[in-house]
CSV table of C-alpha atoms in Angstrom, one decimal:
chain,number,residue,atom,x,y,z
A,191,MET,CA,61.6,95.8,51.3
A,192,HIS,CA,61.0,92.2,49.2
A,193,SER,CA,60.0,94.4,45.7
A,194,LYS,CA,63.3,96.6,46.6
A,195,VAL,CA,65.2,93.9,46.7
A,196,ARG,CA,64.0,92.2,43.5
A,197,SER,CA,64.7,95.1,41.5
A,198,THR,CA,68.6,95.2,42.6
A,199,PHE,CA,69.4,91.8,42.8
A,200,MET,CA,71.0,89.9,40.3
A,201,THR,CA,71.3,86.3,39.5
A,202,MET,CA,73.9,84.1,39.3
A,203,MET,CA,75.8,80.6,40.1
A,204,LEU,CA,78.6,81.3,42.8
A,205,GLY,CA,80.9,78.7,43.3
A,206,VAL,CA,82.9,78.8,46.7
A,207,SER,CA,86.3,78.2,48.4
A,208,LEU,CA,88.5,78.6,51.2
A,209,ALA,CA,90.2,81.6,49.9
A,210,GLY,CA,89.1,83.3,53.4
A,211,GLY,CA,87.5,86.8,53.5
A,212,THR,CA,87.6,87.3,49.3
A,213,ALA,CA,84.9,89.6,48.3
A,214,LEU,CA,82.8,88.8,45.3
A,215,ALA,CA,83.4,90.8,42.0
A,216,GLU,CA,81.0,93.5,41.5
A,217,ALA,CA,77.7,92.6,40.0
A,218,PRO,CA,77.4,93.2,36.1
A,219,ARG,CA,74.4,96.1,34.9
A,220,GLU,CA,72.7,93.0,33.8
A,221,PRO,CA,71.3,89.5,35.1
A,222,ALA,CA,73.6,87.0,33.9
A,223,THR,CA,73.9,83.2,35.1
A,224,GLU,CA,77.1,81.0,35.7
A,225,SER,CA,77.1,77.0,35.8
A,226,LEU,CA,80.3,75.4,37.1
A,227,PRO,CA,80.2,72.3,36.1
A,228,ALA,CA,79.7,68.8,38.3
A,229,SER,CA,83.6,66.7,39.2
A,230,THR,CA,83.6,63.4,37.9
A,231,GLY,CA,82.7,60.9,40.4
A,232,ALA,CA,82.0,63.5,43.3
A,233,LEU,CA,78.9,62.9,45.8
A,234,GLU,CA,76.3,65.3,44.7
A,235,TRP,CA,73.6,66.8,47.1
A,236,THR,CA,70.6,69.6,47.6
A,237,GLU,CA,70.0,71.2,50.8
A,238,ALA,CA,66.9,71.9,51.4
A,239,LEU,CA,66.6,75.7,52.0
A,240,GLY,CA,63.5,75.2,55.1
A,241,THR,CA,65.4,72.4,56.8
A,242,GLY,CA,68.3,74.9,58.5
A,243,GLU,CA,68.1,76.9,61.0
A,244,GLY,CA,69.0,80.9,61.5
A,245,THR,CA,68.9,84.3,62.9
A,246,GLY,CA,65.3,86.2,62.9
A,247,GLU,CA,67.0,88.4,59.9
A,248,LEU,CA,66.8,85.6,57.6
A,249,VAL,CA,63.5,85.6,55.9
A,250,ARG,CA,62.2,82.3,53.6
A,251,THR,CA,60.6,83.3,50.6
A,252,ARG,CA,59.0,81.4,47.6
A,253,GLU,CA,61.8,83.4,45.9
A,254,GLY,CA,64.6,82.0,48.1
A,255,LEU,CA,66.3,82.5,51.7
A,256,VAL,CA,66.4,86.5,51.8
A,257,TYR,CA,68.7,88.3,54.5
A,258,GLU,CA,67.1,91.2,55.7
A,259,PRO,CA,68.7,92.5,58.8
A,260,TYR,CA,66.1,94.5,61.1
A,261,ASN,CA,67.4,93.6,64.8
A,262,VAL,CA,71.0,93.4,64.5
A,263,MET,CA,73.3,93.3,67.5
A,264,ARG,CA,75.4,96.8,67.7
A,265,ARG,CA,78.8,95.8,69.4
A,266,ARG,CA,80.2,98.4,71.3
A,267,GLU,CA,83.1,99.0,68.9
A,268,GLY,CA,80.8,98.9,65.6
A,269,LEU,CA,80.4,97.3,62.7
A,270,ARG,CA,80.3,98.2,59.0
A,271,THR,CA,78.9,94.6,57.4
A,272,LEU,CA,76.0,92.9,58.9
A,273,THR,CA,76.3,88.9,58.7
A,274,GLY,CA,73.3,86.4,58.8
A,275,LEU,CA,74.0,82.6,59.8
A,276,TYR,CA,71.8,79.9,58.5
A,277,THR,CA,72.9,76.1,59.5
A,278,PHE,CA,71.7,73.5,57.5
A,279,PRO,CA,71.0,69.9,59.5
A,280,ALA,CA,74.3,67.4,59.6
A,281,ARG,CA,74.4,65.1,56.3
A,282,ARG,CA,76.0,61.7,56.6
A,283,LEU,CA,77.6,60.8,53.3
A,284,GLU,CA,77.5,57.2,51.9
A,285,ARG,CA,81.2,57.7,51.3
A,286,PRO,CA,84.3,59.3,53.3
A,287,VAL,CA,84.9,63.0,51.2
A,288,ASP,CA,87.9,65.6,52.5
A,289,THR,CA,87.2,68.1,49.8
A,290,VAL,CA,83.3,69.6,49.2
A,291,ARG,CA,82.7,72.6,46.6
A,292,PRO,CA,79.8,74.5,47.1
A,293,LEU,CA,77.8,75.3,44.3
A,294,ILE,CA,75.5,78.5,44.8
A,295,GLN,CA,72.8,80.0,42.9
A,296,ALA,CA,71.5,83.5,44.5
A,297,ARG,CA,71.0,86.9,43.4
A,298,ARG,CA,73.0,89.6,45.4
A,299,ALA,CA,73.6,93.0,44.7
A,300,PHE,CA,77.3,95.3,44.9
A,301,GLY,CA,78.7,95.4,48.5
A,302,THR,CA,77.1,91.8,49.5
A,303,SER,CA,78.0,88.5,49.4
A,304,VAL,CA,77.1,84.8,50.3
A,305,GLU,CA,79.8,82.8,52.1
A,306,VAL,CA,79.7,79.0,52.9
A,307,ASP,CA,81.0,77.3,56.0
A,308,VAL,CA,81.6,73.5,55.9
A,309,ARG,CA,82.7,71.5,59.0
A,310,VAL,CA,83.2,67.5,58.9
A,311,ARG,CA,82.8,65.3,62.1
A,312,SER,CA,85.9,63.1,63.5
A,313,ALA,CA,85.3,59.7,64.7
A,314,ASN,CA,85.0,60.3,68.6
A,315,GLY,CA,82.3,62.7,67.7
A,316,GLY,CA,84.0,65.9,67.9
A,317,TRP,CA,83.5,68.6,65.0
A,318,SER,CA,86.4,70.1,63.2
A,319,GLU,CA,86.4,74.0,62.7
A,320,TRP,CA,84.6,75.5,60.1
A,321,SER,CA,86.5,76.1,56.9
A,322,ILE,CA,85.4,79.6,55.2
A,323,SER,CA,85.0,79.4,51.5
A,324,SER,CA,84.2,82.3,49.2
A,325,ALA,CA,85.5,82.7,45.9
A,326,GLY,CA,85.2,80.1,43.3
A,327,GLU,CA,87.4,76.8,44.4
A,328,SER,CA,86.7,73.5,46.6
A,329,VAL,CA,86.7,73.4,50.6
A,330,ARG,CA,89.7,71.2,51.9
A,331,LEU,CA,88.7,69.8,55.2
A,332,PRO,CA,91.1,68.7,58.2
A,333,TRP,CA,90.8,65.0,57.6
A,334,ALA,CA,88.4,62.8,55.8
A,335,GLY,CA,84.8,61.9,57.0
A,336,THR,CA,81.3,60.9,56.4
A,337,GLU,CA,80.0,63.2,58.3
A,338,VAL,CA,79.5,66.8,57.5
A,339,GLN,CA,77.4,70.2,57.7
A,340,VAL,CA,77.3,73.2,55.3
A,341,ARG,CA,76.4,76.8,57.1
A,342,LEU,CA,75.6,79.9,55.1
A,343,ALA,CA,76.8,82.9,55.5
A,344,LEU,CA,75.0,86.0,54.2
A,345,VAL,CA,76.5,89.4,54.0
A,346,ALA,CA,74.3,92.7,53.6
A,347,ASP,CA,75.7,95.6,52.5
A,348,GLU,CA,75.5,98.9,55.2
A,349,HIS,CA,72.0,99.9,54.2
A,350,GLY,CA,70.9,96.3,55.1
A,351,ARG,CA,70.3,94.8,52.0
A,352,GLY,CA,71.2,91.6,51.8
A,353,PRO,CA,71.2,88.5,49.1
A,354,VAL,CA,68.9,86.2,48.1
A,355,VAL,CA,70.3,82.3,48.0
A,356,GLN,CA,67.9,80.2,45.7
A,357,GLU,CA,69.6,76.9,45.9
A,358,VAL,CA,72.9,75.0,47.4
A,359,LYS,CA,74.0,72.4,45.6
A,360,LEU,CA,77.8,70.3,47.1
A,361,GLU,CA,79.9,68.1,45.7
A,362,GLY,CA,81.9,65.8,48.1
A,363,SER,CA,84.7,63.8,47.0
A,364,LEU,CA,87.9,62.0,48.0
A,365,GLU,CA,91.2,63.8,47.4
A,366,GLY,CA,93.6,62.3,49.4
A,367,GLY,CA,97.0,63.5,50.3
A,368,THR,CA,98.2,65.6,52.9
A,369,SER,CA,95.9,67.9,54.4
A,370,GLN,CA,97.2,71.6,55.0
A,371,GLN,CA,94.6,72.0,58.0
A,372,LEU,CA,95.6,72.3,61.8
A,373,THR,CA,95.4,68.8,63.0
A,374,THR,CA,94.2,67.8,66.7
A,375,LEU,CA,96.6,68.2,69.2
A,376,THR,CA,97.5,65.7,72.4
A,377,THR,CA,97.1,68.9,74.8
A,378,PRO,CA,94.7,72.2,74.0
A,379,LEU,CA,96.1,74.9,73.1
A,380,THR,CA,96.9,77.7,75.9
A,381,TYR,CA,97.5,81.4,75.4
A,382,ARG,CA,97.4,84.6,77.3
A,383,ILE,CA,95.0,86.8,76.1
A,384,TYR,CA,93.1,90.1,76.8
A,385,GLY,CA,89.4,89.4,77.9
A,386,THR,CA,86.8,92.5,77.8
A,387,ARG,CA,83.2,92.3,79.5
A,388,GLU,CA,80.5,91.8,76.4
A,389,GLY,CA,77.2,92.4,78.3
A,390,LEU,CA,74.8,93.9,75.4
A,391,VAL,CA,71.4,92.3,77.3
A,392,GLY,CA,68.8,91.7,75.2
A,393,GLY,CA,71.2,91.2,72.0
A,394,THR,CA,71.3,88.4,69.5
A,395,THR,CA,74.8,86.9,69.2
A,396,ALA,CA,76.0,85.5,66.0
A,397,ASN,CA,74.6,82.0,66.2
A,398,GLY,CA,71.4,83.5,67.1
A,399,HIS,CA,71.4,83.3,71.0
A,400,VAL,CA,69.4,85.9,72.8
A,401,ILE,CA,71.7,87.1,75.8
A,402,LYS,CA,69.9,87.5,78.9
A,403,SER,CA,71.5,88.5,82.1
A,404,TYR,CA,74.4,87.5,84.0
A,405,ASP,CA,74.5,84.6,80.6
A,406,ARG,CA,77.6,82.2,80.5
A,407,PHE,CA,79.4,82.1,77.0
A,408,VAL,CA,82.2,83.8,75.2
A,409,ALA,CA,82.8,85.1,71.9
A,410,LEU,CA,86.2,85.2,69.6
A,411,PRO,CA,86.8,87.3,66.6
A,412,SER,CA,86.3,84.4,63.9
A,413,ARG,CA,83.5,82.1,62.7
A,414,ARG,CA,85.3,79.1,62.6
A,415,ALA,CA,85.3,78.5,66.1
A,416,LEU,CA,81.2,79.5,66.5
A,417,ALA,CA,79.0,76.7,68.3
A,418,SER,CA,75.7,76.4,67.1
A,419,ASN,CA,73.0,78.1,69.0
A,420,GLY,CA,72.9,76.6,72.4
A,421,GLY,CA,75.6,74.1,71.5
A,422,ASN,CA,79.1,73.2,73.0
A,423,GLU,CA,81.2,71.9,70.2
A,424,TYR,CA,83.6,74.8,70.7
A,425,GLN,CA,84.5,75.8,74.1
A,426,VAL,CA,87.4,77.8,76.1
A,427,ARG,CA,88.7,77.3,79.5
A,428,LEU,CA,89.7,80.8,81.5
A,429,CYS,CA,91.5,81.2,84.3
A,430,SER,CA,92.2,84.6,86.0
A,431,THR,CA,95.1,85.0,87.8
A,432,ARG,CA,93.9,88.2,89.7
A,433,THR,CA,91.3,86.0,91.2
A,434,SER,CA,92.6,82.4,90.5
A,435,LYS,CA,89.2,81.2,89.2
A,436,CYS,CA,88.6,79.5,86.5
A,437,ALA,CA,85.6,78.7,84.0
A,438,THR,CA,84.4,76.6,81.0
A,439,THR,CA,81.8,77.7,78.7
A,440,SER,CA,80.8,77.5,74.8
A,441,VAL,CA,81.7,80.0,71.7
A,442,TRP,CA,78.5,81.7,70.8
A,443,ASP,CA,79.6,85.1,69.2
A,444,VAL,CA,81.5,87.0,67.2
A,445,GLY,CA,84.5,89.6,68.2
A,446,PRO,CA,85.9,91.4,69.8
A,447,TRP,CA,86.9,93.7,67.2
A,448,ASN,CA,87.6,91.1,63.9
A,449,THR,CA,85.6,88.8,62.3
A,450,LYS,CA,88.4,86.6,60.8
A,451,ASP,CA,91.3,86.9,62.9
A,452,ASP,CA,91.3,82.6,64.4
A,453,TYR,CA,94.8,83.8,65.6
A,454,TRP,CA,94.6,80.4,67.5
A,455,ASN,CA,95.6,78.7,64.6
A,456,PRO,CA,98.9,78.6,62.9
A,457,SER,CA,100.1,81.9,61.1
A,458,SER,CA,100.2,79.8,57.9
A,459,MET,CA,96.3,78.9,58.8
A,460,ARG,CA,95.1,82.5,59.8
A,461,GLU,CA,91.9,83.2,57.6
A,462,MET,CA,93.7,86.8,57.7
A,463,TRP,CA,96.8,88.5,59.4
A,464,LYS,CA,99.4,85.6,58.6
A,465,ASP,CA,102.4,88.0,59.1
A,466,LEU,CA,101.6,87.5,63.0
A,467,PRO,CA,102.6,85.1,65.4
A,468,GLN,CA,100.4,82.2,66.4
A,469,GLY,CA,98.3,83.1,69.5
A,470,LYS,CA,98.3,87.0,69.4
A,471,PRO,CA,95.0,88.8,68.1
A,472,GLU,CA,95.4,91.0,65.6
A,473,ALA,CA,93.7,93.8,68.1
A,474,GLN,CA,96.5,93.2,70.2
A,475,ALA,CA,99.4,93.3,67.8
A,476,ALA,CA,97.6,96.9,66.4
A,477,TYR,CA,96.8,98.3,70.1
A,478,GLN,CA,100.3,97.7,71.2
A,479,ASP,CA,102.9,97.2,68.7
A,480,GLY,CA,100.8,99.6,65.7
A,481,TYR,CA,100.1,96.6,63.7
A,482,ASN,CA,98.1,97.4,60.5
A,483,GLY,CA,98.3,101.5,61.7
A,484,GLY,CA,96.7,100.7,64.6
A,485,LEU,CA,93.5,99.8,63.3
A,486,ASP,CA,91.0,96.4,63.1
A,487,GLN,CA,90.3,94.4,59.8
A,488,PHE,CA,87.4,97.6,59.2
A,489,GLY,CA,89.6,100.2,59.1
A,490,ARG,CA,88.9,101.2,63.1
A,491,ARG,CA,90.9,102.6,65.8
A,492,VAL,CA,91.5,99.8,68.3
A,493,ALA,CA,90.8,100.9,71.7
A,494,ASN,CA,92.3,97.8,73.4
A,495,PRO,CA,94.1,94.5,72.6
A,496,ALA,CA,91.2,92.5,73.4
A,497,GLY,CA,91.0,88.4,71.9
A,498,ILE,CA,88.2,87.5,73.8
A,499,ASP,CA,84.9,88.7,75.0
A,500,ILE,CA,83.4,87.6,77.8
A,501,ALA,CA,79.5,87.4,79.0
A,502,ASP,CA,78.4,88.8,82.3
A,503,GLY,CA,77.5,85.6,84.8
A,504,THR,CA,81.0,84.0,83.0
A,505,PHE,CA,82.8,87.4,83.7
A,506,TRP,CA,81.4,88.4,87.1
A,507,THR,CA,79.8,85.3,88.9
A,508,ASP,CA,82.1,82.4,87.5
A,509,LEU,CA,85.8,84.5,87.3
A,510,GLY,CA,84.9,86.9,89.8
A,511,LEU,CA,86.1,89.8,87.7
A,512,THR,CA,85.3,93.8,88.1
A,513,ASP,CA,87.2,94.9,85.3
A,514,ASN,CA,88.9,93.6,82.0
A,515,ASP,CA,92.1,91.7,82.4
A,516,TRP,CA,94.6,89.0,81.0
A,517,MET,CA,93.7,85.7,81.7
A,518,THR,CA,94.6,82.0,80.6
A,519,VAL,CA,92.5,81.0,77.2
A,520,THR,CA,92.8,77.1,76.4
A,521,TYR,CA,91.0,76.5,73.4
A,522,LEU,CA,89.7,73.1,74.3
A,523,TRP,CA,88.6,71.6,70.5
A,524,THR,CA,91.7,71.8,69.3
A,525,SER,CA,93.0,68.6,71.4
A,526,GLY,CA,92.7,65.5,70.3
A,527,GLY,CA,90.0,64.7,73.7
A,528,THR,CA,86.1,64.6,73.0
A,529,PRO,CA,84.5,67.9,73.1
A,530,ALA,CA,81.2,68.4,74.3
A,531,THR,CA,78.8,68.1,71.3
A,532,GLY,CA,75.1,67.7,72.5
A,533,LEU,CA,73.1,68.9,75.1
A,534,VAL,CA,75.3,69.3,78.8
A,535,ILE,CA,73.7,69.5,82.2
A,536,ASP,CA,76.0,71.2,83.9
A,537,SER,CA,75.6,70.7,88.0
A,538,ASN,CA,75.2,74.5,88.1
A,539,ASN,CA,71.3,75.2,87.4
A,540,ALA,CA,72.5,78.5,86.1
A,541,ASN,CA,74.3,77.2,83.3
A,542,ASN,CA,71.4,75.1,82.0
A,543,ASP,CA,68.3,76.2,80.1
A,544,SER,CA,65.3,75.4,81.8
A,545,THR,CA,63.1,74.3,78.9
A,546,LYS,CA,66.1,71.6,78.5
A,547,ALA,CA,68.0,70.7,81.3
A,548,SER,CA,68.1,71.1,84.8
A,549,VAL,CA,69.5,69.6,88.6
A,550,GLN,CA,68.5,68.6,91.6
A,551,MET,CA,70.1,67.3,94.9
A,552,SER,CA,69.3,67.5,98.9
A,553,ALA,CA,71.5,69.9,100.8
A,554,ASN,CA,73.6,66.5,101.6
A,555,TRP,CA,75.6,67.2,98.3
A,556,ALA,CA,78.4,70.2,99.1
A,557,VAL,CA,80.1,71.9,96.3
A,558,GLY,CA,83.8,71.0,95.3
A,559,ALA,CA,86.6,72.8,94.2
A,560,ASN,CA,88.8,71.0,92.5
A,561,ALA,CA,90.5,72.0,89.4
A,562,GLY,CA,89.4,70.0,86.1
A,563,TYR,CA,85.8,70.4,86.5
A,564,TYR,CA,83.4,71.7,84.2
A,565,GLY,CA,81.8,75.0,83.9
A,566,ASN,CA,82.3,76.5,87.6
A,567,ASN,CA,81.9,73.8,90.1
A,568,TYR,CA,80.7,70.4,91.1
A,569,TYR,CA,79.2,68.7,94.1
A,570,THR,CA,80.4,65.7,95.9
A,571,ALA,CA,78.6,63.5,99.0
A,572,THR,CA,80.0,60.8,100.8
A,573,THR,CA,78.5,57.0,100.0
A,574,ALA,CA,76.3,55.6,102.4
A,575,ALA,CA,73.6,53.1,102.0
A,576,ILE,CA,71.1,55.2,100.7
A,577,SER,CA,70.1,56.7,97.3
A,578,ASP,CA,69.9,60.7,98.2
A,579,PRO,CA,70.4,61.1,94.1
A,580,PHE,CA,72.2,63.8,92.4
A,581,ILE,CA,69.8,64.1,89.5
A,582,PHE,CA,70.5,65.4,86.0
A,583,SER,CA,67.2,66.0,83.9
A,584,PHE,CA,67.1,66.4,80.4
A,585,TYR,CA,63.7,67.2,77.9
A,586,MET,CA,63.3,64.9,74.5
A,587,PRO,CA,60.2,66.5,72.7
A,588,ALA,CA,60.3,62.9,70.6
A,589,ALA,CA,61.6,60.0,71.3
A,590,GLY,CA,64.9,58.7,70.2
A,591,THR,CA,68.2,57.1,71.7
A,592,ARG,CA,71.1,59.5,72.8
A,593,THR,CA,74.3,58.5,74.3
A,594,ILE,CA,75.0,59.7,77.7
A,595,ASP,CA,78.5,60.8,78.9
A,596,ALA,CA,79.7,62.2,82.2
A,597,TRP,CA,82.0,64.1,83.3
A,598,TRP,CA,83.8,64.4,87.2
A,599,VAL,CA,86.9,65.2,88.9
A,600,ALA,CA,89.3,62.4,89.7
A,601,ALA,CA,90.8,62.2,93.4
A,602,SER,CA,92.3,59.2,95.5
A,603,ASN,CA,89.1,59.4,98.0
A,604,ARG,CA,86.9,59.1,95.0
A,605,SER,CA,84.3,56.0,95.0
A,606,THR,CA,85.4,53.4,92.5
A,607,THR,CA,81.9,52.0,91.5
A,608,ALA,CA,80.5,55.4,91.7
A,609,PRO,CA,76.7,54.0,90.4
A,610,PHE,CA,74.8,56.4,87.3
A,611,VAL,CA,71.4,55.5,87.0
A,612,ILE,CA,69.5,55.7,83.8
A,613,ILE,CA,66.0,56.4,84.4
A,614,ASP,CA,63.8,57.5,81.4
A,615,ALA,CA,60.3,59.3,81.2
A,616,ASN,CA,58.2,56.9,81.9
A,617,GLY,CA,60.1,56.2,85.4
A,618,ASN,CA,61.5,53.1,83.8
A,619,ASN,CA,64.9,52.1,85.2
A,620,LEU,CA,67.2,51.6,81.8
A,621,GLY,CA,70.4,50.4,84.0
A,622,THR,CA,73.1,51.6,86.2
A,623,VAL,CA,76.5,51.9,85.2
A,624,SER,CA,79.5,52.0,87.8
A,625,VAL,CA,82.6,54.3,87.3
A,626,ASN,CA,85.7,54.4,88.7
A,627,GLN,CA,85.7,57.9,89.7
A,628,GLN,CA,89.3,57.8,91.1
A,629,LEU,CA,90.1,57.5,87.3
A,630,ASN,CA,89.5,59.7,83.7
A,631,GLY,CA,88.9,62.6,85.9
A,632,SER,CA,88.1,66.0,83.8
A,633,LYS,CA,87.1,64.6,80.5
A,634,TRP,CA,83.6,62.9,78.7
A,635,ASN,CA,83.3,59.4,79.4
A,636,THR,CA,80.6,57.0,77.8
A,637,LEU,CA,78.2,55.7,80.4
A,638,GLY,CA,76.2,53.8,77.3
A,639,THR,CA,73.4,54.6,74.6
A,640,TRP,CA,69.9,54.0,75.7
A,641,SER,CA,66.6,54.6,73.9
A,642,PHE,CA,64.0,57.1,75.5
A,643,PRO,CA,60.7,58.3,75.1
A,644,ALA,CA,59.6,61.9,74.6
A,645,GLY,CA,59.8,63.9,78.0
A,646,TRP,CA,61.8,64.6,81.0
A,647,ASN,CA,64.6,61.5,80.8
A,648,LYS,CA,66.9,61.5,84.1
A,649,VAL,CA,70.7,60.2,85.3
A,650,GLN,CA,71.0,59.9,88.5
A,651,LEU,CA,73.9,59.4,90.0
A,652,SER,CA,73.3,57.7,94.1
A,653,ARG,CA,75.4,57.4,96.9
A,654,TRP,CA,74.4,53.9,97.7
A,655,THR,CA,78.2,52.1,97.4
A,656,THR,CA,80.9,51.0,99.3
A,657,SER,CA,81.2,53.6,102.2
A,658,GLY,CA,84.2,55.6,103.0
A,659,PHE,CA,84.6,57.6,99.6
A,660,TYR,CA,83.0,60.3,97.8
A,661,VAL,CA,80.8,60.3,94.4
A,662,VAL,CA,81.0,63.3,92.2
A,663,ALA,CA,78.4,65.1,90.2
A,664,ASP,CA,79.8,67.6,87.8
A,665,ALA,CA,78.3,67.3,84.5
A,666,ILE,CA,76.4,65.2,82.0
A,667,GLN,CA,76.0,65.1,78.0
A,668,VAL,CA,73.0,63.7,76.1
A,669,ARG,CA,74.3,63.6,71.9
């Protein structure tokens, strides 16, 4: 296929911007090269094509990064365009920037394109949404920062032919003024949304995750809030009024129906469908009101008003649903609180990747059900003169320094000196942190930063503290 690709692609320089969803112009018959000049005083860097991570359809060759979709997941409503994502490691810059200008050298055929996504990390450790650029100008970030990350979105034609990316250069600058992006809020955005079961076991999500039975994640119809493979940067909390159950999980896929409908954002900021009210998915408007002739962005007849797809484990087990239904969805990254940005070890082992995280506890620990928990439950135990810990284990392939956060559900009967014990893979006790679990519940609380060796390290919540209270084991984050 490489020889066919070489014969049909042209070479050009692409400068990309925030004009969301705009297709690139048809390639001329003869190869052409266009070079955009660098901005004066801008920071400049080049992303090495061999350092990123992407799905199996992205192949690194001597010619560059080639997109060849051979095992693309087909959603039940179908897709006419195929998009592969390739994410470079986060990069720390020598000074803050609020504007990034991508300069991409690529070869592409008519019907294919290259888009660039950029995000910036905030002071509290959370990432902004991805700013999507596709037509020739700079990306304006929602705030200035020194840590940015770049992701390529390579769009193939209906025959599976994709572009070849040869070089990825970027310029960063500090423009100042008022950003037009959504600012973080004191409380996260919440809307009533129709949810559908995703299924598709054995398929691959937009971020490269291979779907397993009773999996736990959701899909939203825009990659602006698409987390990394296995990541928790963007999470939602789902609550069903029918079953009175709630669950918190991450966004690992794009859909249903549309792929450029970030309906949770203000209308002026939406990538498409800017005339719709904030919080109303285009599929809902098309299905209920005949908006856009009752069609989605690909011209397909919308068969339900879905604005979120839910993987089987979250749908069936955590929410207790038996059919598609309306539910309350909270978009947790839109708040001013610190979101999950690293590896999360949940108190429910079913939510953990067993190669990276696990939990252990004795029969003395019981499942709790008060509101505000992470995932779909938590565990409690009475305090006593015995360690009997709840053990959160996490695997590190190489030695490194990590910050540990804890999540608990607060209440008046909680211990004010709940002891979290940090133990490294060699069995060394790195320290004990006592926390007041009557306060600061339902959010990440930093325990501290330690240097860990390679192997399985542990955070243990002990019961050994002042009697007459409860300690709560809910979730640990390693970042």
